């Protein structure tokens, strides 16, 4: 009975980390969005998030037009939307956990439509869910059309401390190596433990400790190898970044659209026009 | 314990971004001044270790659940506060981008909640004084558990404060505290246990490892305290200014919409909406709906009363328009995709 359980576990973990690799694969495509300077995409994404978050807590309709940004980026950037949606659903649902209290706490009827009454709590809960999809979706899209290394370079060019950027690059590079190692350890232990025997804190301490020792040894080897190649505290990255008219157009074009959608409730305007027409 | 973009307001997110960015700047400068380039690959690989170690879990007897290593505490013990803070910040950064934990605006909150407290509060003020220079089984265990609990309690409390200040979730302060703190007491205990187990193993297997690790100069000296106080003042100042800005801004926004659009109706409960709404109301009430067919004579009056004067028209328009907009946005996406496939 233990074996199928193990299979499922391992498959889940492998898939999870294969996923990060897939993000990198997506980001190495050559589309017009991928070719943009990473700074332009990073800044526009930040503007997007701040504007989305700045809406009042009962806002639903005005948030809908904002889907245009991730949708367009995914379409041009050739990112499969189903993949992003799956990731969104899997994400730790802290927002949902806290948001679900709103319908319990705020029971004042806010909308009454054709006999259905909706309380303010449900409206704000729906608003939280839409915000969640927009903000997290746009962050995932950013990585899928830009790539982690490029985001790090953009950070450095925008003034983040070099030490921190180098740390990010290192972390990303060795994450895959160590995760593979941990997966092997996990598999080895799972194969030797039956009915949860030997998975307690005692053996855990030695397992994780061993992994840590190996990690520290690895760091030492990496350091020596880097010293041999002339490392003296900073990584030099040779990739020209070009901030041209396309990038300026991207930032200001999108920002203008975001501000328009912030100040004009597009769905209400369209809906009002439609209901007028139908009359 | 990750904060999410969906739950924070720009003022809170911005303030915490400023605080975390300031701390990252401070720690980076400190590391650069140390001039110990051995630490750079070490931080990177140990950060990756945090990811890897979270895959290995252990069962907690009697509960049916399992625990794993947290991050902040073990990093602080291995690397010292500044390097640990930078490493934790980088781990959270990767989590935000690849695993969609939290979000980019909430990243500032998350770095502060999960980096600052273990590295700059729990480690120097709890762990270090207890372990001192003679670590023993008991001391190590007690120190790690206490430090992890303190760090997580402070972090959880910050999450509560940030959420309540943002005002998107409606959980009242008291309930939310009662909900978060006990859970994180248990989590802190388990995390402390895991941290102690790993540190203890390394201590036994290769004691020189912990000694020989390049670490920071002592914390708690004057320069750090000045920075901390400066940071606190800055946070309060920025927070004050931003929240003032945030509290006056909505009105300002409405005012600017009024000026730009010539109407106040976009935001809902305005006065200009009244007349047009009543028109909508009259029309919809005359539609052959089942409400109208009800035999009672005074029902139409009731239904028209039941329509909230403030929101009804906007709601209908919002629903219709929202659906249309969503379809529009998606079809633009499809069109772009199709065009690309052809070329």
Tab-separated table of N, CA, C and O in Angstrom, chain A residues 1-58:
chain	number	residue	atom	x	y	z
A	1	UNK	N	0.817	-1.212	0.000
A	1	UNK	CA	0.000	0.000	0.000
A	1	UNK	C	0.855	1.268	0.000
A	1	UNK	O	0.421	2.329	-0.400
A	2	UNK	N	2.083	1.103	0.490
A	2	UNK	CA	2.890	2.318	0.599
A	2	UNK	C	3.358	2.840	-0.746
A	2	UNK	O	3.532	4.029	-0.923
A	3	UNK	N	3.523	1.918	-1.665
A	3	UNK	CA	4.166	2.317	-2.923
A	3	UNK	C	3.324	3.303	-3.734
A	3	UNK	O	3.852	4.335	-4.157
A	4	UNK	N	2.025	3.035	-3.939
A	4	UNK	CA	1.260	4.001	-4.725
A	4	UNK	C	1.259	5.390	-4.097
A	4	UNK	O	1.383	6.391	-4.817
A	5	UNK	N	1.160	5.426	-2.785
A	5	UNK	CA	1.159	6.715	-2.094
A	5	UNK	C	2.446	7.466	-2.401
A	5	UNK	O	2.446	8.640	-2.758
A	6	UNK	N	3.525	6.732	-2.322
A	6	UNK	CA	4.826	7.330	-2.596
A	6	UNK	C	4.871	7.870	-4.023
A	6	UNK	O	5.325	8.978	-4.268
A	7	UNK	N	4.367	7.071	-4.946
A	7	UNK	CA	4.376	7.492	-6.345
A	7	UNK	C	3.672	8.823	-6.512
A	7	UNK	O	4.175	9.732	-7.160
A	8	UNK	N	2.514	8.908	-5.899
A	8	UNK	CA	1.732	10.138	-6.041
A	8	UNK	C	2.509	11.314	-5.459
A	8	UNK	O	2.664	12.358	-6.087
A	9	UNK	N	3.061	11.100	-4.277
A	9	UNK	CA	3.820	12.168	-3.626
A	9	UNK	C	4.948	12.680	-4.513
A	9	UNK	O	5.077	13.868	-4.751
A	10	UNK	N	5.735	11.725	-4.979
A	10	UNK	CA	6.905	12.115	-5.751
A	10	UNK	C	6.503	12.798	-7.042
A	10	UNK	O	7.103	13.778	-7.444
A	11	UNK	N	5.472	12.257	-7.663
A	11	UNK	CA	5.034	12.861	-8.916
A	11	UNK	C	4.642	14.312	-8.676
A	11	UNK	O	5.008	15.206	-9.436
A	12	UNK	N	3.913	14.527	-7.560
A	12	UNK	CA	3.461	15.892	-7.266
A	12	UNK	C	4.658	16.811	-7.081
A	12	UNK	O	4.699	17.915	-7.636
A	13	UNK	N	5.634	16.355	-6.312
A	13	UNK	CA	6.779	17.220	-6.032
A	13	UNK	C	7.586	17.474	-7.296
A	13	UNK	O	7.944	18.607	-7.612
A	14	UNK	N	7.823	16.399	-8.063
A	14	UNK	CA	8.596	16.586	-9.289
A	14	UNK	C	7.906	17.562	-10.221
A	14	UNK	O	8.531	18.431	-10.806
A	15	UNK	N	6.589	17.400	-10.322
A	15	UNK	CA	5.855	18.255	-11.231
A	15	UNK	C	5.947	19.713	-10.788
A	15	UNK	O	6.121	20.614	-11.580
A	16	UNK	N	5.840	19.907	-9.474
A	16	UNK	CA	5.881	21.240	-8.917
A	16	UNK	C	7.153	21.951	-9.358
A	16	UNK	O	7.122	23.106	-9.768
A	17	UNK	N	8.268	21.247	-9.276
A	17	UNK	CA	9.513	21.921	-9.593
A	17	UNK	C	9.820	21.898	-11.072
A	17	UNK	O	10.520	22.768	-11.580
A	18	UNK	N	9.253	20.928	-11.756
A	18	UNK	CA	9.353	20.958	-13.211
A	18	UNK	C	8.691	22.241	-13.708
A	18	UNK	O	9.128	22.839	-14.684
A	19	UNK	N	7.658	22.645	-12.989
A	19	UNK	CA	6.926	23.854	-13.320
A	19	UNK	C	7.822	25.085	-13.389
A	19	UNK	O	7.674	25.901	-14.284
A	20	UNK	N	8.726	25.231	-12.416
A	20	UNK	CA	9.600	26.407	-12.440
A	20	UNK	C	10.451	26.348	-13.691
A	20	UNK	O	10.690	27.353	-14.338
A	21	UNK	N	10.904	25.151	-14.032
A	21	UNK	CA	11.688	25.003	-15.244
A	21	UNK	C	10.880	25.418	-16.461
A	21	UNK	O	11.402	26.042	-17.382
A	22	UNK	N	9.595	25.084	-16.427
A	22	UNK	CA	8.735	25.417	-17.555
A	22	UNK	C	8.600	26.937	-17.710
A	22	UNK	O	8.570	27.452	-18.822
A	23	UNK	N	8.538	27.631	-16.568
A	23	UNK	CA	8.504	29.100	-16.606
A	23	UNK	C	9.730	29.631	-17.343
A	23	UNK	O	9.625	30.556	-18.150
A	24	UNK	N	10.889	29.047	-17.050
A	24	UNK	CA	12.108	29.489	-17.727
A	24	UNK	C	12.042	29.200	-19.215
A	24	UNK	O	12.512	29.991	-20.032
A	25	UNK	N	11.455	28.032	-19.559
A	25	UNK	CA	11.317	27.706	-20.983
A	25	UNK	C	10.443	28.745	-21.674
A	25	UNK	O	10.774	29.229	-22.760
A	26	UNK	N	9.333	29.075	-21.033
A	26	UNK	CA	8.431	30.072	-21.615
A	26	UNK	C	9.149	31.396	-21.826
A	26	UNK	O	8.938	32.084	-22.819
A	27	UNK	N	9.998	31.740	-20.850
A	27	UNK	CA	10.604	33.066	-20.898
A	27	UNK	C	11.708	33.149	-21.940
A	27	UNK	O	12.177	34.237	-22.242
A	28	UNK	N	12.138	32.015	-22.492
A	28	UNK	CA	13.225	32.091	-23.473
A	28	UNK	C	12.704	32.167	-24.902
A	28	UNK	O	13.463	31.999	-25.847
A	29	UNK	N	11.406	32.417	-25.063
A	29	UNK	CA	10.860	32.561	-26.411
A	29	UNK	C	11.266	33.902	-27.014
A	29	UNK	O	11.798	34.763	-26.315
A	30	UNK	N	11.017	34.039	-28.290
A	30	UNK	CA	11.327	35.307	-28.961
A	30	UNK	C	10.052	35.910	-29.540
A	30	UNK	O	9.715	35.680	-30.683
A	31	UNK	N	9.326	36.638	-28.735
A	31	UNK	CA	8.143	37.329	-29.245
A	31	UNK	C	8.348	38.821	-29.025
A	31	UNK	O	9.276	39.205	-28.305
A	32	UNK	N	7.508	39.653	-29.621
A	32	UNK	CA	7.670	41.104	-29.400
A	32	UNK	C	7.672	41.475	-27.912
A	32	UNK	O	8.390	42.398	-27.510
A	33	UNK	N	6.878	40.769	-27.107
A	33	UNK	CA	6.858	41.103	-25.678
A	33	UNK	C	8.163	40.678	-25.016
A	33	UNK	O	8.699	41.385	-24.167
A	34	UNK	N	8.667	39.514	-25.401
A	34	UNK	CA	9.914	39.051	-24.803
A	34	UNK	C	11.069	39.970	-25.152
A	34	UNK	O	12.013	40.117	-24.383
A	35	UNK	N	11.001	40.578	-26.352
A	35	UNK	CA	12.130	41.395	-26.791
A	35	UNK	C	12.156	42.774	-26.140
A	35	UNK	O	13.161	43.468	-26.222
A	36	UNK	N	11.082	43.148	-25.471
A	36	UNK	CA	11.076	44.445	-24.794
A	36	UNK	C	12.095	44.455	-23.665
A	36	UNK	O	12.399	43.412	-23.076
A	37	UNK	N	12.580	45.635	-23.364
A	37	UNK	CA	13.504	45.793	-22.239
A	37	UNK	C	12.792	45.377	-20.945
A	37	UNK	O	11.654	45.787	-20.700
A	38	UNK	N	13.439	44.531	-20.126
A	38	UNK	CA	12.759	44.063	-18.913
A	38	UNK	C	12.318	45.185	-17.981
A	38	UNK	O	11.312	45.050	-17.281
A	39	UNK	N	13.056	46.301	-17.985
A	39	UNK	CA	12.668	47.411	-17.101
A	39	UNK	C	11.282	47.918	-17.439
A	39	UNK	O	10.475	48.222	-16.560
A	40	UNK	N	10.995	47.992	-18.756
A	40	UNK	CA	9.682	48.494	-19.177
A	40	UNK	C	8.587	47.596	-18.628
A	40	UNK	O	7.577	48.070	-18.091
A	41	UNK	N	8.786	46.272	-18.739
A	41	UNK	CA	7.747	45.346	-18.284
A	41	UNK	C	7.597	45.387	-16.766
A	41	UNK	O	6.484	45.364	-16.237
A	42	UNK	N	8.739	45.464	-16.069
A	42	UNK	CA	8.697	45.490	-14.603
A	42	UNK	C	7.953	46.731	-14.103
A	42	UNK	O	7.049	46.640	-13.264
A	43	UNK	N	8.319	47.895	-14.657
A	43	UNK	CA	7.697	49.136	-14.197
A	43	UNK	C	6.205	49.147	-14.512
A	43	UNK	O	5.380	49.518	-13.665
A	44	UNK	N	5.852	48.731	-15.734
A	44	UNK	CA	4.435	48.742	-16.100
A	44	UNK	C	3.644	47.808	-15.190
A	44	UNK	O	2.526	48.139	-14.770
A	45	UNK	N	4.230	46.659	-14.875
A	45	UNK	CA	3.540	45.716	-13.991
A	45	UNK	C	3.325	46.320	-12.613
A	45	UNK	O	2.260	46.153	-12.005
A	46	UNK	N	4.332	47.047	-12.120
A	46	UNK	CA	4.173	47.672	-10.799
A	46	UNK	C	3.068	48.724	-10.820
A	46	UNK	O	2.247	48.796	-9.900
A	47	UNK	N	3.042	49.529	-11.885
A	47	UNK	CA	1.971	50.529	-12.014
A	47	UNK	C	0.617	49.829	-12.003
A	47	UNK	O	-0.322	50.226	-11.298
A	48	UNK	N	0.533	48.753	-12.761
A	48	UNK	CA	-0.710	47.977	-12.848
A	48	UNK	C	-1.166	47.531	-11.456
A	48	UNK	O	-2.313	47.748	-11.060
A	49	UNK	N	-0.252	46.928	-10.696
A	49	UNK	CA	-0.635	46.383	-9.393
A	49	UNK	C	-1.093	47.491	-8.454
A	49	UNK	O	-2.123	47.376	-7.795
A	50	UNK	N	-0.337	48.591	-8.425
A	50	UNK	CA	-0.700	49.674	-7.508
A	50	UNK	C	-2.090	50.211	-7.855
A	50	UNK	O	-2.918	50.451	-6.973
A	51	UNK	N	-2.359	50.354	-9.146
A	51	UNK	CA	-3.665	50.909	-9.532
A	51	UNK	C	-4.785	49.924	-9.201
A	51	UNK	O	-5.833	50.310	-8.674
A	52	UNK	N	-4.571	48.652	-9.464
A	52	UNK	CA	-5.612	47.659	-9.155
A	52	UNK	C	-5.905	47.651	-7.660
A	52	UNK	O	-7.064	47.606	-7.228
A	53	UNK	N	-4.842	47.729	-6.864
A	53	UNK	CA	-5.015	47.637	-5.415
A	53	UNK	C	-5.659	48.906	-4.849
A	53	UNK	O	-6.232	48.890	-3.772
A	54	UNK	N	-5.580	50.011	-5.612
A	54	UNK	CA	-6.052	51.281	-5.061
A	54	UNK	C	-7.573	51.426	-5.108
A	54	UNK	O	-8.109	52.390	-4.589
A	55	UNK	N	-8.290	50.469	-5.709
A	55	UNK	CA	-9.744	50.573	-5.752
A	55	UNK	C	-10.361	50.318	-4.382
A	55	UNK	O	-9.770	49.618	-3.547
A	56	UNK	N	-11.558	50.852	-4.176
A	56	UNK	CA	-12.275	50.615	-2.929
A	56	UNK	C	-12.658	49.149	-2.789
A	56	UNK	O	-12.658	48.410	-3.764
A	57	UNK	N	-12.998	48.739	-1.562
A	57	UNK	CA	-13.135	47.301	-1.327
A	57	UNK	C	-14.417	46.714	-1.922
A	57	UNK	O	-14.540	45.504	-2.021
A	58	UNK	N	-15.365	47.560	-2.331
A	58	UNK	CA	-16.603	47.024	-2.919
A	58	UNK	C	-16.567	47.064	-4.446
A	58	UNK	O	-17.572	46.837	-5.089
